[in-house]
Amino acid sequence: QQQVKQSPQSLIVQKGGISIINCAYENTAFDYFPWYQQFPGKGPALLIAIRPDVSEKKEGRFTISFNKSAKQFSLHIMDSQPGDSATYFCAAFKAAGNKLTFGGGTRVLVKP
Amino acid sequence: DVKVTQSSRYLVKRTGEKVFLECVQDMDHENMFWYRQDPGLGLRLIYFSYDVKMKEKGDIPEGYSVSREKKERFSLILESASTNQTSMYLCASGWSGVRELFFGEGSRLTVL
């Protein structure tokens, strides 16, 4: 049973378009929600993160939107570039237990 | 830069063999983790460690064990490899109380 559900599994977007990845969680004890980016042949690396007391966080072309009541959060990649082609993982952290739970991942392909 | 090094990038083993995957980090992190990455399932936590000689089971510990004799080194052991353990294995580390994880580049294990 996945505690963090991520969709879609894959996404193709044209250069300059918007990529949107959605995640939903069940456990209200999660208190930190990061997104990791993984390029082929590399390990995941932290991209951006949000706490549940904030509804939106933006860093450059990457924005997290967070809906606490719906227990959902999403990553928006604005003006998508071919260099953004990667697999993206949402995750949720629970302080009690000190561990991250990851979603299933979304493979994003940005076509030039 | 933080460096998490996994000694073997690619391994091919036979069913029943004992397999050692080693991970070394150079940032004096207290916490170290082993994840397994499979398509559509994301990253699933196998074991983690908060300190030398300490270990805790993650979500899928069956068939695996770990060893942490030194702070910088965390080993994953498959006592008797099986074909369903064919996967990408990712090691990660982080500071205690800090939610960011730093990942190695992964070890792709094929069990024939």
PDB file of N, CA, C and O in Angstrom, chain A residues 2-3 9 31-32 34 36 38 40-46 51 87 89 93-105 107, chain B residues 9 31 33 35 37-45 48 50 57-59 88 90 95-106:
ATOM      1  N   GLN A   2       0.786   2.013  -1.088  1.00  0.00           N
ATOM      2  CA  GLN A   2       1.625   3.189  -1.193  1.00  0.00           C
ATOM      3  C   GLN A   2       1.033   4.316  -0.364  1.00  0.00           C
ATOM      4  O   GLN A   2      -0.132   4.681  -0.546  1.00  0.00           O
ATOM      5  N   GLN A   3       1.838   4.889   0.496  1.00  0.00           N
ATOM      6  CA  GLN A   3       1.377   5.987   1.325  1.00  0.00           C
ATOM      7  C   GLN A   3       1.380   7.302   0.565  1.00  0.00           C
ATOM      8  O   GLN A   3       0.712   8.250   0.959  1.00  0.00           O
ATOM      9  N   GLN A   9       2.477   8.527 -14.486  1.00  0.00           N
ATOM     10  CA  GLN A   9       3.739   7.780 -14.473  1.00  0.00           C
ATOM     11  C   GLN A   9       4.703   8.360 -15.497  1.00  0.00           C
ATOM     12  O   GLN A   9       5.926   8.274 -15.325  1.00  0.00           O
ATOM     13  N   ASP A  31       5.127  15.943   7.651  1.00  0.00           N
ATOM     14  CA  ASP A  31       5.275  17.380   7.920  1.00  0.00           C
ATOM     15  C   ASP A  31       6.285  18.081   7.018  1.00  0.00           C
ATOM     16  O   ASP A  31       6.695  19.215   7.295  1.00  0.00           O
ATOM     17  N   TYR A  32       6.666  17.435   5.948  1.00  0.00           N
ATOM     18  CA  TYR A  32       7.636  18.032   5.023  1.00  0.00           C
ATOM     19  C   TYR A  32       7.510  17.277   3.718  1.00  0.00           C
ATOM     20  O   TYR A  32       7.458  16.039   3.714  1.00  0.00           O
ATOM     21  N   PRO A  34       9.152  17.074   0.015  1.00  0.00           N
ATOM     22  CA  PRO A  34      10.157  17.440  -0.983  1.00  0.00           C
ATOM     23  C   PRO A  34       9.876  16.798  -2.340  1.00  0.00           C
ATOM     24  O   PRO A  34       9.150  15.811  -2.443  1.00  0.00           O
ATOM     25  N   TYR A  36      12.224  15.310  -5.565  1.00  0.00           N
ATOM     26  CA  TYR A  36      13.562  14.945  -6.000  1.00  0.00           C
ATOM     27  C   TYR A  36      13.553  14.778  -7.519  1.00  0.00           C
ATOM     28  O   TYR A  36      12.582  14.317  -8.119  1.00  0.00           O
ATOM     29  N   GLN A  38      15.752  13.109 -10.758  1.00  0.00           N
ATOM     30  CA  GLN A  38      16.759  12.095 -11.055  1.00  0.00           C
ATOM     31  C   GLN A  38      17.017  12.045 -12.554  1.00  0.00           C
ATOM     32  O   GLN A  38      16.097  11.752 -13.338  1.00  0.00           O
ATOM     33  N   PRO A  40      19.104  10.212 -15.797  1.00  0.00           N
ATOM     34  CA  PRO A  40      19.548   8.838 -16.068  1.00  0.00           C
ATOM     35  C   PRO A  40      20.976   8.594 -15.596  1.00  0.00           C
ATOM     36  O   PRO A  40      21.873   9.397 -15.829  1.00  0.00           O
ATOM     37  N   GLY A  41      21.160   7.481 -14.902  1.00  0.00           N
ATOM     38  CA  GLY A  41      22.487   7.118 -14.427  1.00  0.00           C
ATOM     39  C   GLY A  41      22.939   7.848 -13.171  1.00  0.00           C
ATOM     40  O   GLY A  41      24.070   7.660 -12.719  1.00  0.00           O
ATOM     41  N   LYS A  42      22.062   8.652 -12.618  1.00  0.00           N
ATOM     42  CA  LYS A  42      22.406   9.418 -11.416  1.00  0.00           C
ATOM     43  C   LYS A  42      21.434   9.100 -10.296  1.00  0.00           C
ATOM     44  O   LYS A  42      20.343   8.579 -10.522  1.00  0.00           O
ATOM     45  N   GLY A  43      21.837   9.435  -9.065  1.00  0.00           N
ATOM     46  CA  GLY A  43      20.912   9.304  -7.960  1.00  0.00           C
ATOM     47  C   GLY A  43      19.987  10.513  -7.891  1.00  0.00           C
ATOM     48  O   GLY A  43      20.292  11.567  -8.447  1.00  0.00           O
ATOM     49  N   PRO A  44      18.859  10.382  -7.207  1.00  0.00           N
ATOM     50  CA  PRO A  44      17.947  11.519  -7.053  1.00  0.00           C
ATOM     51  C   PRO A  44      18.626  12.647  -6.272  1.00  0.00           C
ATOM     52  O   PRO A  44      19.471  12.399  -5.413  1.00  0.00           O
ATOM     53  N   ALA A  45      18.223  13.871  -6.574  1.00  0.00           N
ATOM     54  CA  ALA A  45      18.747  15.041  -5.867  1.00  0.00           C
ATOM     55  C   ALA A  45      17.576  15.953  -5.514  1.00  0.00           C
ATOM     56  O   ALA A  45      16.630  16.089  -6.292  1.00  0.00           O
ATOM     57  N   LEU A  46      17.660  16.562  -4.327  1.00  0.00           N
ATOM     58  CA  LEU A  46      16.584  17.445  -3.884  1.00  0.00           C
ATOM     59  C   LEU A  46      16.410  18.613  -4.839  1.00  0.00           C
ATOM     60  O   LEU A  46      17.369  19.305  -5.184  1.00  0.00           O
ATOM     61  N   ARG A  51       6.652  22.966   3.361  1.00  0.00           N
ATOM     62  CA  ARG A  51       6.054  22.545   4.628  1.00  0.00           C
ATOM     63  C   ARG A  51       4.545  22.756   4.547  1.00  0.00           C
ATOM     64  O   ARG A  51       4.071  23.616   3.802  1.00  0.00           O
ATOM     65  N   THR A  87      13.368  11.953 -14.255  1.00  0.00           N
ATOM     66  CA  THR A  87      12.313  11.349 -13.440  1.00  0.00           C
ATOM     67  C   THR A  87      12.168  12.165 -12.166  1.00  0.00           C
ATOM     68  O   THR A  87      13.169  12.506 -11.526  1.00  0.00           O
ATOM     69  N   PHE A  89      10.359  12.565  -8.372  1.00  0.00           N
ATOM     70  CA  PHE A  89       9.726  11.841  -7.269  1.00  0.00           C
ATOM     71  C   PHE A  89       9.207  12.841  -6.243  1.00  0.00           C
ATOM     72  O   PHE A  89       9.956  13.714  -5.791  1.00  0.00           O
ATOM     73  N   PHE A  93       7.804  13.374   4.488  1.00  0.00           N
ATOM     74  CA  PHE A  93       8.669  13.070   5.636  1.00  0.00           C
ATOM     75  C   PHE A  93       7.852  13.110   6.915  1.00  0.00           C
ATOM     76  O   PHE A  93       7.052  14.028   7.131  1.00  0.00           O
ATOM     77  N   LYS A  94       8.097  12.130   7.762  1.00  0.00           N
ATOM     78  CA  LYS A  94       7.438  12.079   9.056  1.00  0.00           C
ATOM     79  C   LYS A  94       8.508  12.172  10.118  1.00  0.00           C
ATOM     80  O   LYS A  94       9.412  11.341  10.164  1.00  0.00           O
ATOM     81  N   ALA A  95       8.430  13.201  10.950  1.00  0.00           N
ATOM     82  CA  ALA A  95       9.470  13.412  11.947  1.00  0.00           C
ATOM     83  C   ALA A  95       9.602  12.206  12.885  1.00  0.00           C
ATOM     84  O   ALA A  95      10.708  11.773  13.197  1.00  0.00           O
ATOM     85  N   ALA A  96       8.469  11.672  13.303  1.00  0.00           N
ATOM     86  CA  ALA A  96       8.508  10.457  14.132  1.00  0.00           C
ATOM     87  C   ALA A  96       8.854   9.309  13.210  1.00  0.00           C
ATOM     88  O   ALA A  96       8.066   8.901  12.364  1.00  0.00           O
ATOM     89  N   GLY A  97      10.044   8.770  13.385  1.00  0.00           N
ATOM     90  CA  GLY A  97      10.480   7.746  12.444  1.00  0.00           C
ATOM     91  C   GLY A  97      11.604   8.242  11.554  1.00  0.00           C
ATOM     92  O   GLY A  97      12.422   7.469  11.077  1.00  0.00           O
ATOM     93  N   ASN A  98      11.654   9.559  11.339  1.00  0.00           N
ATOM     94  CA  ASN A  98      12.790  10.175  10.660  1.00  0.00           C
ATOM     95  C   ASN A  98      13.082   9.526   9.308  1.00  0.00           C
ATOM     96  O   ASN A  98      14.225   9.179   9.012  1.00  0.00           O
ATOM     97  N   LYS A  99      12.059   9.348   8.496  1.00  0.00           N
ATOM     98  CA  LYS A  99      12.312   8.756   7.189  1.00  0.00           C
ATOM     99  C   LYS A  99      11.388   9.332   6.132  1.00  0.00           C
ATOM    100  O   LYS A  99      10.306   9.825   6.411  1.00  0.00           O
ATOM    101  N   LEU A 100      11.883   9.260   4.893  1.00  0.00           N
ATOM    102  CA  LEU A 100      11.139   9.736   3.741  1.00  0.00           C
ATOM    103  C   LEU A 100      10.382   8.599   3.094  1.00  0.00           C
ATOM    104  O   LEU A 100      10.914   7.502   2.952  1.00  0.00           O
ATOM    105  N   THR A 101       9.139   8.873   2.667  1.00  0.00           N
ATOM    106  CA  THR A 101       8.364   7.937   1.882  1.00  0.00           C
ATOM    107  C   THR A 101       8.177   8.552   0.502  1.00  0.00           C
ATOM    108  O   THR A 101       7.723   9.692   0.381  1.00  0.00           O
ATOM    109  N   PHE A 102       8.522   7.799  -0.538  1.00  0.00           N
ATOM    110  CA  PHE A 102       8.506   8.332  -1.895  1.00  0.00           C
ATOM    111  C   PHE A 102       7.282   7.881  -2.680  1.00  0.00           C
ATOM    112  O   PHE A 102       6.735   6.792  -2.451  1.00  0.00           O
ATOM    113  N   GLY A 103       6.883   8.721  -3.627  1.00  0.00           N
ATOM    114  CA  GLY A 103       5.882   8.333  -4.611  1.00  0.00           C
ATOM    115  C   GLY A 103       6.513   7.458  -5.679  1.00  0.00           C
ATOM    116  O   GLY A 103       7.718   7.209  -5.660  1.00  0.00           O
ATOM    117  N   GLY A 104       5.690   7.016  -6.637  1.00  0.00           N
ATOM    118  CA  GLY A 104       6.159   6.071  -7.638  1.00  0.00           C
ATOM    119  C   GLY A 104       7.021   6.659  -8.744  1.00  0.00           C
ATOM    120  O   GLY A 104       7.624   5.916  -9.513  1.00  0.00           O
ATOM    121  N   GLY A 105       7.081   7.978  -8.841  1.00  0.00           N
ATOM    122  CA  GLY A 105       7.921   8.603  -9.847  1.00  0.00           C
ATOM    123  C   GLY A 105       7.173   8.951 -11.126  1.00  0.00           C
ATOM    124  O   GLY A 105       6.203   8.273 -11.498  1.00  0.00           O
ATOM    125  N   ARG A 107       8.210  10.050 -15.146  1.00  0.00           N
ATOM    126  CA  ARG A 107       9.249  10.290 -16.133  1.00  0.00           C
ATOM    127  C   ARG A 107       8.772  11.402 -17.065  1.00  0.00           C
ATOM    128  O   ARG A 107       7.750  11.256 -17.741  1.00  0.00           O
TER     129      ARG A 107
ATOM    130  N   ARG B   9      28.669  -0.269  -9.548  1.00  0.00           N
ATOM    131  CA  ARG B   9      27.572   0.306 -10.338  1.00  0.00           C
ATOM    132  C   ARG B   9      26.709  -0.789 -10.961  1.00  0.00           C
ATOM    133  O   ARG B   9      25.495  -0.628 -11.085  1.00  0.00           O
ATOM    134  N   ASN B  31      22.905   9.753   9.617  1.00  0.00           N
ATOM    135  CA  ASN B  31      21.902   8.846   9.066  1.00  0.00           C
ATOM    136  C   ASN B  31      22.321   8.297   7.712  1.00  0.00           C
ATOM    137  O   ASN B  31      22.802   9.033   6.852  1.00  0.00           O
ATOM    138  N   PHE B  33      20.874   5.312   4.607  1.00  0.00           N
ATOM    139  CA  PHE B  33      19.683   4.606   4.164  1.00  0.00           C
ATOM    140  C   PHE B  33      20.006   3.735   2.949  1.00  0.00           C
ATOM    141  O   PHE B  33      20.835   4.099   2.122  1.00  0.00           O
ATOM    142  N   TYR B  35      17.733   2.224  -0.214  1.00  0.00           N
ATOM    143  CA  TYR B  35      16.465   2.167  -0.920  1.00  0.00           C
ATOM    144  C   TYR B  35      16.597   1.226  -2.106  1.00  0.00           C
ATOM    145  O   TYR B  35      17.679   1.039  -2.668  1.00  0.00           O
ATOM    146  N   GLN B  37      14.904   0.840  -5.976  1.00  0.00           N
ATOM    147  CA  GLN B  37      14.119   1.577  -6.966  1.00  0.00           C
ATOM    148  C   GLN B  37      13.640   0.646  -8.057  1.00  0.00           C
ATOM    149  O   GLN B  37      14.438  -0.009  -8.736  1.00  0.00           O
ATOM    150  N   ASP B  38      12.321   0.571  -8.244  1.00  0.00           N
ATOM    151  CA  ASP B  38      11.712  -0.242  -9.280  1.00  0.00           C
ATOM    152  C   ASP B  38      10.698   0.608 -10.039  1.00  0.00           C
ATOM    153  O   ASP B  38       9.984   1.424  -9.435  1.00  0.00           O
ATOM    154  N   PRO B  39      10.582   0.418 -11.351  1.00  0.00           N
ATOM    155  CA  PRO B  39       9.651   1.225 -12.156  1.00  0.00           C
ATOM    156  C   PRO B  39       8.233   1.165 -11.612  1.00  0.00           C
ATOM    157  O   PRO B  39       7.694   0.083 -11.338  1.00  0.00           O
ATOM    158  N   GLY B  40       7.630   2.333 -11.478  1.00  0.00           N
ATOM    159  CA  GLY B  40       6.251   2.417 -11.004  1.00  0.00           C
ATOM    160  C   GLY B  40       6.091   2.312  -9.500  1.00  0.00           C
ATOM    161  O   GLY B  40       5.041   2.673  -8.959  1.00  0.00           O
ATOM    162  N   LEU B  41       7.115   1.835  -8.828  1.00  0.00           N
ATOM    163  CA  LEU B  41       7.036   1.689  -7.360  1.00  0.00           C
ATOM    164  C   LEU B  41       7.853   2.751  -6.635  1.00  0.00           C
ATOM    165  O   LEU B  41       7.809   2.840  -5.410  1.00  0.00           O
ATOM    166  N   GLY B  42       8.607   3.531  -7.371  1.00  0.00           N
ATOM    167  CA  GLY B  42       9.405   4.575  -6.755  1.00  0.00           C
ATOM    168  C   GLY B  42      10.559   4.004  -5.957  1.00  0.00           C
ATOM    169  O   GLY B  42      11.127   2.962  -6.295  1.00  0.00           O
ATOM    170  N   LEU B  43      10.877   4.696  -4.876  1.00  0.00           N
ATOM    171  CA  LEU B  43      11.957   4.268  -3.988  1.00  0.00           C
ATOM    172  C   LEU B  43      11.330   3.697  -2.722  1.00  0.00           C
ATOM    173  O   LEU B  43      10.539   4.379  -2.060  1.00  0.00           O
ATOM    174  N   ARG B  44      11.720   2.492  -2.393  1.00  0.00           N
ATOM    175  CA  ARG B  44      11.196   1.867  -1.185  1.00  0.00           C
ATOM    176  C   ARG B  44      12.340   1.621  -0.209  1.00  0.00           C
ATOM    177  O   ARG B  44      13.387   1.108  -0.593  1.00  0.00           O
ATOM    178  N   LEU B  45      12.099   1.961   1.051  1.00  0.00           N
ATOM    179  CA  LEU B  45      13.148   1.900   2.062  1.00  0.00           C
ATOM    180  C   LEU B  45      13.341   0.475   2.563  1.00  0.00           C
ATOM    181  O   LEU B  45      12.403  -0.180   3.004  1.00  0.00           O
ATOM    182  N   PHE B  48      17.586   1.452   7.453  1.00  0.00           N
ATOM    183  CA  PHE B  48      18.305   2.682   7.714  1.00  0.00           C
ATOM    184  C   PHE B  48      19.047   2.596   9.048  1.00  0.00           C
ATOM    185  O   PHE B  48      18.796   1.687   9.848  1.00  0.00           O
ATOM    186  N   TYR B  50      20.837   5.154  12.223  1.00  0.00           N
ATOM    187  CA  TYR B  50      21.024   6.473  12.821  1.00  0.00           C
ATOM    188  C   TYR B  50      22.419   6.659  13.391  1.00  0.00           C
ATOM    189  O   TYR B  50      22.819   7.774  13.719  1.00  0.00           O
ATOM    190  N   LYS B  57      14.612  -1.479  10.549  1.00  0.00           N
ATOM    191  CA  LYS B  57      13.957  -1.964   9.347  1.00  0.00           C
ATOM    192  C   LYS B  57      13.151  -0.851   8.694  1.00  0.00           C
ATOM    193  O   LYS B  57      12.516  -0.043   9.370  1.00  0.00           O
ATOM    194  N   GLY B  58      13.191  -0.868   7.365  1.00  0.00           N
ATOM    195  CA  GLY B  58      12.337   0.030   6.613  1.00  0.00           C
ATOM    196  C   GLY B  58      11.050  -0.687   6.223  1.00  0.00           C
ATOM    197  O   GLY B  58      10.529  -1.510   6.979  1.00  0.00           O
ATOM    198  N   ASP B  59      10.575  -0.399   5.040  1.00  0.00           N
ATOM    199  CA  ASP B  59       9.294  -0.950   4.600  1.00  0.00           C
ATOM    200  C   ASP B  59       9.400  -2.334   3.970  1.00  0.00           C
ATOM    201  O   ASP B  59       8.432  -3.092   3.964  1.00  0.00           O
ATOM    202  N   MET B  88      17.489  -1.756  -8.914  1.00  0.00           N
ATOM    203  CA  MET B  88      18.454  -0.693  -8.677  1.00  0.00           C
ATOM    204  C   MET B  88      18.452  -0.394  -7.182  1.00  0.00           C
ATOM    205  O   MET B  88      17.381  -0.163  -6.597  1.00  0.00           O
ATOM    206  N   LEU B  90      19.802   2.080  -4.161  1.00  0.00           N
ATOM    207  CA  LEU B  90      20.299   3.423  -3.918  1.00  0.00           C
ATOM    208  C   LEU B  90      20.625   3.606  -2.446  1.00  0.00           C
ATOM    209  O   LEU B  90      19.801   3.319  -1.579  1.00  0.00           O
ATOM    210  N   TRP B  95      22.108  14.445   7.553  1.00  0.00           N
ATOM    211  CA  TRP B  95      22.356  14.815   8.932  1.00  0.00           C
ATOM    212  C   TRP B  95      21.133  14.530   9.774  1.00  0.00           C
ATOM    213  O   TRP B  95      19.991  14.621   9.308  1.00  0.00           O
ATOM    214  N   SER B  96      21.358  14.201  11.023  1.00  0.00           N
ATOM    215  CA  SER B  96      20.272  13.965  11.949  1.00  0.00           C
ATOM    216  C   SER B  96      19.431  15.224  12.091  1.00  0.00           C
ATOM    217  O   SER B  96      19.978  16.322  12.259  1.00  0.00           O
ATOM    218  N   GLY B  97      18.122  15.105  12.010  1.00  0.00           N
ATOM    219  CA  GLY B  97      17.215  16.242  12.160  1.00  0.00           C
ATOM    220  C   GLY B  97      17.074  17.087  10.917  1.00  0.00           C
ATOM    221  O   GLY B  97      16.278  18.020  10.887  1.00  0.00           O
ATOM    222  N   VAL B  98      17.806  16.789   9.878  1.00  0.00           N
ATOM    223  CA  VAL B  98      17.709  17.525   8.617  1.00  0.00           C
ATOM    224  C   VAL B  98      17.050  16.628   7.596  1.00  0.00           C
ATOM    225  O   VAL B  98      17.400  15.465   7.452  1.00  0.00           O
ATOM    226  N   ARG B  99      16.111  17.172   6.857  1.00  0.00           N
ATOM    227  CA  ARG B  99      15.284  16.325   6.029  1.00  0.00           C
ATOM    228  C   ARG B  99      15.830  16.028   4.637  1.00  0.00           C
ATOM    229  O   ARG B  99      15.285  15.217   3.920  1.00  0.00           O
ATOM    230  N   GLU B 100      16.914  16.678   4.239  1.00  0.00           N
ATOM    231  CA  GLU B 100      17.439  16.431   2.908  1.00  0.00           C
ATOM    232  C   GLU B 100      18.306  15.191   2.913  1.00  0.00           C
ATOM    233  O   GLU B 100      19.152  14.996   3.799  1.00  0.00           O
ATOM    234  N   LEU B 101      18.110  14.345   1.893  1.00  0.00           N
ATOM    235  CA  LEU B 101      18.949  13.173   1.700  1.00  0.00           C
ATOM    236  C   LEU B 101      19.847  13.378   0.492  1.00  0.00           C
ATOM    237  O   LEU B 101      19.458  14.005  -0.493  1.00  0.00           O
ATOM    238  N   PHE B 102      21.049  12.841   0.583  1.00  0.00           N
ATOM    239  CA  PHE B 102      22.006  12.858  -0.516  1.00  0.00           C
ATOM    240  C   PHE B 102      22.188  11.421  -0.994  1.00  0.00           C
ATOM    241  O   PHE B 102      22.495  10.543  -0.190  1.00  0.00           O
ATOM    242  N   PHE B 103      21.997  11.216  -2.291  1.00  0.00           N
ATOM    243  CA  PHE B 103      22.000   9.874  -2.835  1.00  0.00           C
ATOM    244  C   PHE B 103      23.281   9.560  -3.600  1.00  0.00           C
ATOM    245  O   PHE B 103      23.896  10.445  -4.215  1.00  0.00           O
ATOM    246  N   GLY B 104      23.650   8.276  -3.588  1.00  0.00           N
ATOM    247  CA  GLY B 104      24.667   7.786  -4.481  1.00  0.00           C
ATOM    248  C   GLY B 104      24.075   7.567  -5.867  1.00  0.00           C
ATOM    249  O   GLY B 104      22.880   7.792  -6.091  1.00  0.00           O
ATOM    250  N   GLU B 105      24.907   7.106  -6.797  1.00  0.00           N
ATOM    251  CA  GLU B 105      24.457   6.942  -8.183  1.00  0.00           C
ATOM    252  C   GLU B 105      23.763   5.611  -8.423  1.00  0.00           C
ATOM    253  O   GLU B 105      23.232   5.391  -9.509  1.00  0.00           O
ATOM    254  N   GLY B 106      23.763   4.746  -7.436  1.00  0.00           N
ATOM    255  CA  GLY B 106      23.016   3.508  -7.557  1.00  0.00           C
ATOM    256  C   GLY B 106      23.862   2.318  -7.955  1.00  0.00           C
ATOM    257  O   GLY B 106      24.922   2.449  -8.576  1.00  0.00           O
TER     258      GLY B 106
END
